[in-house]
Every structure is written in structure tokens, then in C-alpha cells.
Coordinates of C-alpha atoms in Angstrom, one line a residue:
X1 CA 20.0 10.5 46.0
X2 CA 16.3 10.8 46.6
X3 CA 13.7 8.8 44.7
X4 CA 12.5 12.0 42.9
X5 CA 16.1 12.6 41.8
X6 CA 16.5 9.0 40.6
X7 CA 13.3 9.3 38.6
X8 CA 14.5 12.6 37.2
X9 CA 17.8 11.0 36.2
X10 CA 16.0 8.0 34.6
X11 CA 13.7 10.3 32.6
X12 CA 16.7 12.5 31.5
X13 CA 18.6 9.4 30.3
X14 CA 15.4 8.2 28.5
X15 CA 15.2 11.7 26.8
X16 CA 18.9 11.7 25.8
X17 CA 18.8 8.2 24.4
X18 CA 15.5 8.7 22.5
X19 CA 16.5 12.1 21.1
X20 CA 19.8 10.5 19.7
X21 CA 18.0 7.6 18.1
X22 CA 15.1 9.7 16.7
X23 CA 17.6 12.0 15.0
X24 CA 19.2 9.1 13.1
X25 CA 16.1 8.3 11.0
X26 CA 14.2 5.0 10.9
X27 CA 10.6 4.5 12.1
X28 CA 10.1 6.9 15.1
X29 CA 8.1 4.3 17.0
X30 CA 10.8 1.7 16.7
X31 CA 13.5 4.2 17.9
X32 CA 11.7 4.5 21.3
X33 CA 11.9 0.8 22.0
X34 CA 15.3 0.5 23.7
X35 CA 15.0 3.8 25.5
X36 CA 11.6 2.7 26.9
X37 CA 12.9 -0.7 28.0
X38 CA 15.6 1.1 30.0
X39 CA 13.2 3.6 31.4
X40 CA 10.7 1.0 32.5
X41 CA 13.5 -1.0 34.1
X42 CA 14.6 2.0 36.1
X43 CA 11.1 2.9 37.2
X44 CA 10.3 -0.7 38.1
X45 CA 13.3 -0.6 40.4
X46 CA 12.0 2.7 41.9
X47 CA 8.7 0.9 42.6
X48 CA 10.6 -1.6 44.7
X49 CA 11.1 -4.5 42.3
X50 CA 14.5 -6.2 42.1
X51 CA 16.8 -5.4 39.2
X52 CA 16.0 -7.9 36.4
X53 CA 12.5 -8.6 37.7
X54 CA 10.9 -6.8 34.8
X55 CA 11.0 -8.1 31.2
X56 CA 9.6 -6.4 28.2
X57 CA 9.0 -8.8 25.3
X58 CA 8.7 -7.2 21.9
X59 CA 5.8 -7.7 19.5
X60 CA 4.0 -10.4 21.5
X61 CA 1.2 -11.7 19.3
X62 CA -2.3 -11.9 20.7
X63 CA -3.9 -14.3 18.2
X64 CA -7.4 -14.1 19.7
X65 CA -7.4 -10.3 19.2
X66 CA -5.4 -10.5 16.0
X67 CA -3.0 -7.8 17.0
X68 CA 0.5 -7.4 18.5
X69 CA 1.1 -4.8 21.2
X70 CA 4.7 -3.5 21.1
X71 CA 5.6 -5.1 24.4
X72 CA 4.2 -7.8 26.7
X73 CA 5.3 -7.0 30.2
X74 CA 6.4 -9.7 32.7
X75 CA 7.2 -9.1 36.3
X76 CA 9.0 -12.0 38.0
X77 CA 8.1 -14.1 34.9
X78 CA 4.4 -13.5 35.2
X79 CA 2.5 -11.6 32.5
X80 CA 1.1 -8.5 34.0
X81 CA 0.3 -6.2 31.0
X82 CA 1.1 -4.7 27.7
X83 CA 2.7 -1.5 26.3
X84 CA 1.7 0.1 23.0
X85 CA 4.2 2.6 21.6
X86 CA 3.2 5.3 19.1
X87 CA 5.3 7.7 17.2
X88 CA 6.1 10.9 19.0
X89 CA 3.3 13.4 18.6
X90 CA 0.5 10.9 18.2
X91 CA -0.3 11.2 21.9
X92 CA -1.2 8.7 24.6
X93 CA -5.0 8.9 24.3
X94 CA -6.1 6.3 21.8
X95 CA -9.6 7.7 21.8
X96 CA -8.3 10.6 19.9
X97 CA -6.5 8.7 17.1
X98 CA -7.7 9.6 13.6
X99 CA -5.6 7.2 11.6
X100 CA -7.6 4.1 10.5
X101 CA -4.9 1.6 11.6
X102 CA -4.5 3.2 15.1
X103 CA -8.3 3.3 15.6
X104 CA -8.8 -0.3 14.5
X105 CA -5.9 -1.4 16.8
X106 CA -7.4 0.5 19.8
X107 CA -10.7 -1.4 19.2
X108 CA -8.8 -4.6 19.7
X109 CA -6.4 -3.5 22.5
X110 CA -9.1 -1.9 24.7
X111 CA -10.1 -5.4 25.7
X112 CA -6.8 -5.8 27.6
X113 CA -7.0 -5.6 31.3
X114 CA -3.7 -3.7 31.8
X115 CA -2.3 -1.6 29.0
X116 CA 0.0 1.5 28.8
X117 CA 0.0 3.7 25.8
X118 CA 2.9 6.0 25.1
X119 CA 4.3 8.2 22.4
X120 CA 7.4 9.0 24.5
X121 CA 5.9 12.4 25.5
X122 CA 2.9 11.0 27.4
X123 CA 1.9 7.9 29.2
X124 CA -1.6 6.6 29.9
X125 CA -2.9 3.5 31.7
X126 CA -6.0 1.6 30.4
X127 CA -7.9 -1.2 31.9
X128 CA -10.6 -2.9 29.8
X129 CA -10.9 0.3 27.7
X130 CA -11.2 2.7 30.6
X131 CA -8.6 5.3 31.4
X132 CA -7.1 4.9 34.9
X133 CA -6.2 8.2 36.4
X134 CA -4.9 10.9 34.1
X135 CA -2.7 11.0 31.0
X136 CA 0.8 11.9 32.3
X137 CA 2.7 14.3 30.0
X138 CA 6.4 14.6 30.3
X139 CA 8.0 18.0 30.7
X140 CA 9.6 18.8 27.3
X141 CA 9.5 17.1 23.9
X142 CA 11.0 13.7 23.4
X143 CA 12.4 14.7 20.0
X144 CA 14.3 17.8 21.2
X145 CA 14.6 17.9 25.1
X146 CA 17.3 15.3 25.4
X147 CA 18.6 15.0 29.0
X148 CA 16.4 18.0 30.0
X149 CA 13.3 15.8 29.6
X150 CA 11.5 15.9 32.9
X151 CA 8.7 13.9 34.6
X152 CA 5.9 15.2 36.8
X153 CA 5.4 13.5 40.1
X154 CA 2.5 11.6 38.6
X155 CA 4.6 9.4 36.4
X156 CA 6.0 7.0 39.0
X157 CA 2.5 6.3 40.5
X158 CA 1.1 5.5 37.1
X159 CA 3.9 3.0 36.4
X160 CA 3.6 1.6 40.0
X161 CA -0.2 1.1 39.4
X162 CA 0.6 -0.6 36.0
X163 CA 3.2 -2.9 37.6
X164 CA 1.0 -3.8 40.5
X165 CA -1.8 -5.2 38.5
X166 CA -2.7 -8.8 39.2

């Protein structure tokens, strides 16, 4: 199986798992947590990291910023960045958020040196408040596509860039 096929499979599994959880109710953002952990583990492996090298730690408090990103990300036990998860449909561009809570949170999180925003449909990489590259949109909708959810070729490079931050 080629790398592209393995990424396609990982994104399809992410889509199937997320769709199943999202259709059961509960807070949509919270339903993406476990599927995202599995997706990032698979993509980390595709970036050349050993299985188990990546750890996503939920709700890591940043007391100096008075906020809690959804995940702190460790690679080989070293903190390398953060992931902020939004409900599907909110988008992965925090500059466009209209909700007061999301805007206030972005004002705090944009100080971070390595941050991924995702709503399950799109992924973006931010460093100190600046967008790195482009926002990557998945092919299909996380709430309805299921295993048919697809990824453009730009997803793995975005994740590789995020995971390579030092």
C-alpha cells in the first residue's frame, strides 16, 4: 500500500468514526476527540515517527494564557504544540470566528508557537498568530461523508510541518 493509500485509509476511518459519534448526540466538538487522536497517530506514523511516539493530552491548561487548548501534543515525550478543536462547520480559520468566546480564545491562543485548528472538515497551522501555508479542507463533510471522507495531498505536509516544530 502506498503512502497516499494509507493516508486515504486513515482519513476514511476518521470520517467513519466521527460520523458515527456525531450522529449520537453530545457536544459535537467533544465527539471529534477520539477520532482525531487516531487520525493524528496514523498521520504521525506516515511522517516517519514510531508508533506510540505521539501523545495527545486533553485539555492541557495554560495558566499564563488563562485558556485550555483541546490537546497538548507531545512527540517522544517533548511538548511540540497544541490542537484546538471546534464543532464541525465552524471552520479552521480563527480570524473568521464571530462567537465572542471563540474570538477571545483566539486572542489568547495566537501567542502559541505551534497550533493546529480543526473543525474536522478543515485543518490549519498557526505560528505566533500567523497562518503557515494554506487551510486544508477535507473532501466531503465530516458529519455525512463517513468512510468516503477524503484528504487532499496537502494534509500530510501540514501535519508533518506541525510535528517537526522544535
